[in-house]
PDB file of C-alpha atoms in Angstrom:
ATOM      1  CA  MET A  85      -0.023  -0.056   0.080  1.00  0.00           C
ATOM      2  CA  ASP A  86       1.510   3.385  -1.033  1.00  0.00           C
ATOM      3  CA  ALA A  87       0.815   6.984  -0.233  1.00  0.00           C
ATOM      4  CA  ILE A  88      -1.852   7.237  -2.879  1.00  0.00           C
ATOM      5  CA  ASP A  89      -3.767   4.265  -1.503  1.00  0.00           C
ATOM      6  CA  ARG A  90      -3.607   5.749   1.969  1.00  0.00           C
ATOM      7  CA  GLU A  91      -4.973   8.982   0.621  1.00  0.00           C
ATOM      8  CA  ILE A  92      -7.812   7.149  -1.175  1.00  0.00           C
ATOM      9  CA  LEU A  93      -8.613   5.494   2.255  1.00  0.00           C
ATOM     10  CA  ARG A  94      -8.534   8.798   4.059  1.00  0.00           C
ATOM     11  CA  GLU A  95     -10.800  10.397   1.570  1.00  0.00           C
ATOM     12  CA  LEU A  96     -13.331   7.620   1.370  1.00  0.00           C
ATOM     13  CA  GLN A  97     -13.502   7.377   5.277  1.00  0.00           C
ATOM     14  CA  ALA A  98     -14.277  11.107   5.322  1.00  0.00           C
ATOM     15  CA  ASP A  99     -16.959  10.731   2.557  1.00  0.00           C
ATOM     16  CA  GLY A 100     -17.829   7.246   1.190  1.00  0.00           C
ATOM     17  CA  ARG A 101     -20.225   8.773  -1.382  1.00  0.00           C
ATOM     18  CA  LEU A 102     -17.485  10.472  -3.482  1.00  0.00           C
ATOM     19  CA  SER A 103     -17.633   9.917  -7.116  1.00  0.00           C
ATOM     20  CA  ASN A 104     -14.840   8.164  -8.642  1.00  0.00           C
ATOM     21  CA  HIS A 105     -14.160  11.347 -10.767  1.00  0.00           C
ATOM     22  CA  GLU A 106     -14.124  13.555  -7.452  1.00  0.00           C
ATOM     23  CA  LEU A 107     -11.942  10.956  -5.640  1.00  0.00           C
ATOM     24  CA  ALA A 108      -9.492  10.844  -8.501  1.00  0.00           C
ATOM     25  CA  GLN A 109      -9.230  14.605  -8.510  1.00  0.00           C
ATOM     26  CA  ARG A 110      -8.618  14.771  -4.729  1.00  0.00           C
ATOM     27  CA  VAL A 111      -5.776  12.127  -4.834  1.00  0.00           C
ATOM     28  CA  GLY A 112      -4.059  13.261  -7.995  1.00  0.00           C
ATOM     29  CA  LEU A 113      -5.049  10.496 -10.404  1.00  0.00           C
ATOM     30  CA  THR A 114      -7.164  10.126 -13.563  1.00  0.00           C
ATOM     31  CA  PRO A 115     -10.358   8.253 -13.002  1.00  0.00           C
ATOM     32  CA  SER A 116      -9.356   4.804 -14.415  1.00  0.00           C
ATOM     33  CA  PRO A 117      -6.282   4.172 -12.386  1.00  0.00           C
ATOM     34  CA  CYS A 118      -8.085   5.526  -9.306  1.00  0.00           C
ATOM     35  CA  LEU A 119     -11.050   3.084  -9.825  1.00  0.00           C
ATOM     36  CA  ARG A 120      -8.472   0.234 -10.288  1.00  0.00           C
ATOM     37  CA  ARG A 121      -6.911   1.078  -6.906  1.00  0.00           C
ATOM     38  CA  VAL A 122     -10.304   1.290  -5.121  1.00  0.00           C
ATOM     39  CA  ARG A 123     -11.291  -1.998  -6.587  1.00  0.00           C
ATOM     40  CA  ARG A 124      -7.997  -3.582  -5.587  1.00  0.00           C
ATOM     41  CA  LEU A 125      -8.400  -2.291  -2.021  1.00  0.00           C
ATOM     42  CA  GLU A 126     -11.942  -3.765  -1.963  1.00  0.00           C
ATOM     43  CA  GLN A 127     -10.635  -7.074  -3.230  1.00  0.00           C
ATOM     44  CA  ASP A 128      -7.850  -7.240  -0.839  1.00  0.00           C
ATOM     45  CA  GLY A 129     -10.153  -6.701   2.008  1.00  0.00           C
ATOM     46  CA  VAL A 130      -8.791  -3.373   3.066  1.00  0.00           C
ATOM     47  CA  ILE A 131     -12.095  -1.584   2.287  1.00  0.00           C
ATOM     48  CA  LEU A 132     -14.736  -3.734   4.100  1.00  0.00           C
ATOM     49  CA  GLY A 133     -17.743  -1.734   2.827  1.00  0.00           C
ATOM     50  CA  TYR A 134     -19.573   1.594   2.722  1.00  0.00           C
ATOM     51  CA  HIS A 135     -22.100   2.767   5.281  1.00  0.00           C
ATOM     52  CA  ALA A 136     -24.328   5.683   5.949  1.00  0.00           C
ATOM     53  CA  ALA A 137     -23.969   7.392   9.339  1.00  0.00           C
ATOM     54  CA  ILE A 138     -27.549   7.622  10.827  1.00  0.00           C
ATOM     55  CA  SER A 139     -28.679   9.888  13.556  1.00  0.00           C
ATOM     56  CA  PRO A 140     -29.751   7.598  16.467  1.00  0.00           C
ATOM     57  CA  GLU A 141     -32.484  10.095  17.535  1.00  0.00           C
ATOM     58  CA  ALA A 142     -34.020  10.093  13.949  1.00  0.00           C
ATOM     59  CA  VAL A 143     -34.565   6.286  14.215  1.00  0.00           C
ATOM     60  CA  GLY A 144     -35.738   6.257  17.794  1.00  0.00           C
ATOM     61  CA  ARG A 145     -32.380   4.868  19.371  1.00  0.00           C
ATOM     62  CA  GLY A 146     -30.926   7.928  21.021  1.00  0.00           C
ATOM     63  CA  PHE A 147     -30.560   6.190  24.393  1.00  0.00           C
ATOM     64  CA  GLU A 148     -27.193   4.482  24.555  1.00  0.00           C
ATOM     65  CA  VAL A 149     -25.887   2.045  27.166  1.00  0.00           C
ATOM     66  CA  LEU A 150     -22.546   0.480  27.583  1.00  0.00           C
ATOM     67  CA  VAL A 151     -22.918  -2.878  29.224  1.00  0.00           C
ATOM     68  CA  SER A 152     -20.304  -5.061  30.574  1.00  0.00           C
ATOM     69  CA  VAL A 153     -21.270  -8.792  30.863  1.00  0.00           C
ATOM     70  CA  GLU A 154     -19.581 -11.619  32.526  1.00  0.00           C
ATOM     71  CA  VAL A 155     -20.257 -15.059  30.982  1.00  0.00           C
ATOM     72  CA  ARG A 156     -19.325 -18.328  32.389  1.00  0.00           C
ATOM     73  CA  ARG A 157     -15.683 -19.028  31.175  1.00  0.00           C
ATOM     74  CA  ASP A 158     -16.230 -22.135  29.153  1.00  0.00           C
ATOM     75  CA  ARG A 159     -16.241 -22.448  25.422  1.00  0.00           C
ATOM     76  CA  GLU A 160     -19.723 -23.770  25.007  1.00  0.00           C
ATOM     77  CA  ALA A 161     -21.180 -20.837  27.108  1.00  0.00           C
ATOM     78  CA  VAL A 162     -19.147 -18.150  25.410  1.00  0.00           C
ATOM     79  CA  GLU A 163     -20.028 -19.497  21.887  1.00  0.00           C
ATOM     80  CA  ALA A 164     -23.746 -19.737  22.831  1.00  0.00           C
ATOM     81  CA  PHE A 165     -23.794 -16.113  24.222  1.00  0.00           C
ATOM     82  CA  GLU A 166     -21.976 -14.741  21.074  1.00  0.00           C
ATOM     83  CA  ALA A 167     -24.391 -16.476  18.801  1.00  0.00           C
ATOM     84  CA  ALA A 168     -27.395 -15.227  20.821  1.00  0.00           C
ATOM     85  CA  LEU A 169     -26.244 -11.594  20.482  1.00  0.00           C
ATOM     86  CA  GLN A 170     -26.565 -11.753  16.710  1.00  0.00           C
ATOM     87  CA  ASP A 171     -30.374 -11.969  17.200  1.00  0.00           C
ATOM     88  CA  ILE A 172     -30.661  -8.966  19.389  1.00  0.00           C
ATOM     89  CA  PRO A 173     -30.632  -5.853  16.972  1.00  0.00           C
ATOM     90  CA  ASP A 174     -30.497  -3.408  20.114  1.00  0.00           C
ATOM     91  CA  VAL A 175     -26.884  -4.639  20.533  1.00  0.00           C
ATOM     92  CA  VAL A 176     -25.175  -2.554  17.866  1.00  0.00           C
ATOM     93  CA  GLU A 177     -21.551  -3.495  18.927  1.00  0.00           C
ATOM     94  CA  ALA A 178     -20.066  -6.377  21.019  1.00  0.00           C
ATOM     95  CA  TYR A 179     -16.613  -7.171  22.037  1.00  0.00           C
ATOM     96  CA  ARG A 180     -15.090  -9.996  23.687  1.00  0.00           C
ATOM     97  CA  LEU A 181     -12.385  -8.863  26.024  1.00  0.00           C
ATOM     98  CA  PHE A 182      -9.376 -10.216  27.837  1.00  0.00           C
ATOM     99  CA  GLY A 183      -9.802 -10.151  31.605  1.00  0.00           C
ATOM    100  CA  SER A 184     -12.938  -8.839  33.298  1.00  0.00           C
ATOM    101  CA  PRO A 185     -15.461  -7.922  32.029  1.00  0.00           C
ATOM    102  CA  GLY A 186     -15.576 -10.636  29.595  1.00  0.00           C
ATOM    103  CA  CYS A 187     -17.686  -8.831  27.203  1.00  0.00           C
ATOM    104  CA  LEU A 188     -18.640  -5.232  26.383  1.00  0.00           C
ATOM    105  CA  LEU A 189     -21.733  -4.233  24.542  1.00  0.00           C
ATOM    106  CA  ARG A 190     -23.003  -0.980  23.076  1.00  0.00           C
ATOM    107  CA  ILE A 191     -26.829  -0.883  23.079  1.00  0.00           C
ATOM    108  CA  ALA A 192     -28.999   1.657  21.305  1.00  0.00           C
ATOM    109  CA  VAL A 193     -32.713   1.874  22.298  1.00  0.00           C
ATOM    110  CA  ALA A 194     -35.436   4.436  22.537  1.00  0.00           C
ATOM    111  CA  ASP A 195     -35.244   5.183  26.197  1.00  0.00           C
ATOM    112  CA  LEU A 196     -34.660   3.874  29.748  1.00  0.00           C
ATOM    113  CA  ARG A 197     -37.902   1.852  29.821  1.00  0.00           C
ATOM    114  CA  ALA A 198     -36.920   0.081  26.679  1.00  0.00           C
ATOM    115  CA  TYR A 199     -33.439  -0.650  28.040  1.00  0.00           C
ATOM    116  CA  GLU A 200     -34.973  -1.887  31.163  1.00  0.00           C
ATOM    117  CA  ARG A 201     -37.161  -4.421  29.165  1.00  0.00           C
ATOM    118  CA  LEU A 202     -34.148  -5.519  27.149  1.00  0.00           C
ATOM    119  CA  TRP A 203     -32.227  -6.010  30.303  1.00  0.00           C
ATOM    120  CA  ILE A 204     -34.886  -8.135  31.900  1.00  0.00           C
ATOM    121  CA  GLU A 205     -36.252 -10.060  28.948  1.00  0.00           C
ATOM    122  CA  LYS A 206     -33.015 -10.715  26.951  1.00  0.00           C
ATOM    123  CA  LEU A 207     -29.729  -9.869  28.529  1.00  0.00           C
ATOM    124  CA  THR A 208     -29.971 -11.407  31.989  1.00  0.00           C
ATOM    125  CA  ALA A 209     -31.918 -14.363  30.341  1.00  0.00           C
ATOM    126  CA  LEU A 210     -28.982 -15.338  28.081  1.00  0.00           C
ATOM    127  CA  SER A 211     -27.498 -18.717  28.762  1.00  0.00           C
ATOM    128  CA  GLY A 212     -24.218 -18.482  30.638  1.00  0.00           C
ATOM    129  CA  VAL A 213     -24.548 -14.775  31.715  1.00  0.00           C
ATOM    130  CA  THR A 214     -23.460 -14.455  35.275  1.00  0.00           C
ATOM    131  CA  GLU A 215     -23.389 -10.628  35.641  1.00  0.00           C
ATOM    132  CA  VAL A 216     -24.705  -7.583  33.765  1.00  0.00           C
ATOM    133  CA  ASN A 217     -23.431  -4.009  34.465  1.00  0.00           C
ATOM    134  CA  SER A 218     -24.811  -0.929  32.692  1.00  0.00           C
ATOM    135  CA  GLN A 219     -23.332   2.453  32.141  1.00  0.00           C
ATOM    136  CA  ILE A 220     -25.685   4.981  30.496  1.00  0.00           C
ATOM    137  CA  VAL A 221     -24.024   7.224  27.993  1.00  0.00           C
ATOM    138  CA  MET A 222     -24.393  10.838  28.937  1.00  0.00           C
ATOM    139  CA  LYS A 223     -22.668  12.397  25.918  1.00  0.00           C
ATOM    140  CA  ARG A 224     -20.735  10.971  23.057  1.00  0.00           C
ATOM    141  CA  VAL A 225     -17.455  12.926  23.093  1.00  0.00           C
ATOM    142  CA  LYS A 226     -15.805  11.521  19.991  1.00  0.00           C
ATOM    143  CA  GLU A 227     -17.642  10.245  17.130  1.00  0.00           C
ATOM    144  CA  PRO A 228     -16.153   7.265  15.131  1.00  0.00           C
ATOM    145  CA  SER A 229     -14.416   8.906  12.018  1.00  0.00           C
ATOM    146  CA  GLY A 230     -12.423   6.006  10.630  1.00  0.00           C
ATOM    147  CA  LEU A 231      -9.010   4.487  11.364  1.00  0.00           C
ATOM    148  CA  PRO A 232      -5.758   6.428  10.951  1.00  0.00           C
ATOM    149  CA  VAL A 233      -4.020   5.446   7.783  1.00  0.00           C
ATOM    150  CA  ASP A 234      -0.647   7.093   8.365  1.00  0.00           C
ATOM    151  CA  HIS A 235       2.373   5.676   6.536  1.00  0.00           C
ATOM    152  CA  ARG A 236       3.789   4.079   9.584  1.00  0.00           C
ATOM    153  CA  PRO A 237       1.569   2.943  12.475  1.00  0.00           C
ATOM    154  CA  LEU A 238       2.812   3.553  15.887  1.00  0.00           C
ATOM    155  CA  THR A 239       4.148   0.306  17.577  1.00  0.00           C
ATOM    156  CA  THR A 240       6.248  -0.425  20.548  1.00  0.00           C
ATOM    157  CA  ASP A 241       8.690  -2.370  18.466  1.00  0.00           C
ATOM    158  CA  ARG A 242      11.932  -0.498  17.655  1.00  0.00           C
TER     159      ARG A 242
END
């Protein structure tokens, strides 16, 4: 991946709706080579997809909760828990963690009452769950804006 590929990634992360013509102009290429580079980045799995950023309030999901979940530490319980999460649309992100808590969820619902219902009917009822702790999001301080695509990522290796 060269500097032009990285610039393509920066531009597409900032605006995934750019036309190929506009993208090519911004990165200093003609449209054909620009499109070939974008297609290669897609085929190589660097670009995973294109998504619209949606206002949570506009779709009735302005109440966000970060939930730490402890699951029984055996393979079967963890796999069953992770599979069950796929069927809960209110869980918009889920991460398995090292240490404690074992899992962190980001949940988006309409309001506190909707979260309470989800907590009672689904989260605490999942097989293998031993503990559920909730932190209500007061304010999102930094929005996701894509990944840094600098030439050299920072590492601890020297």
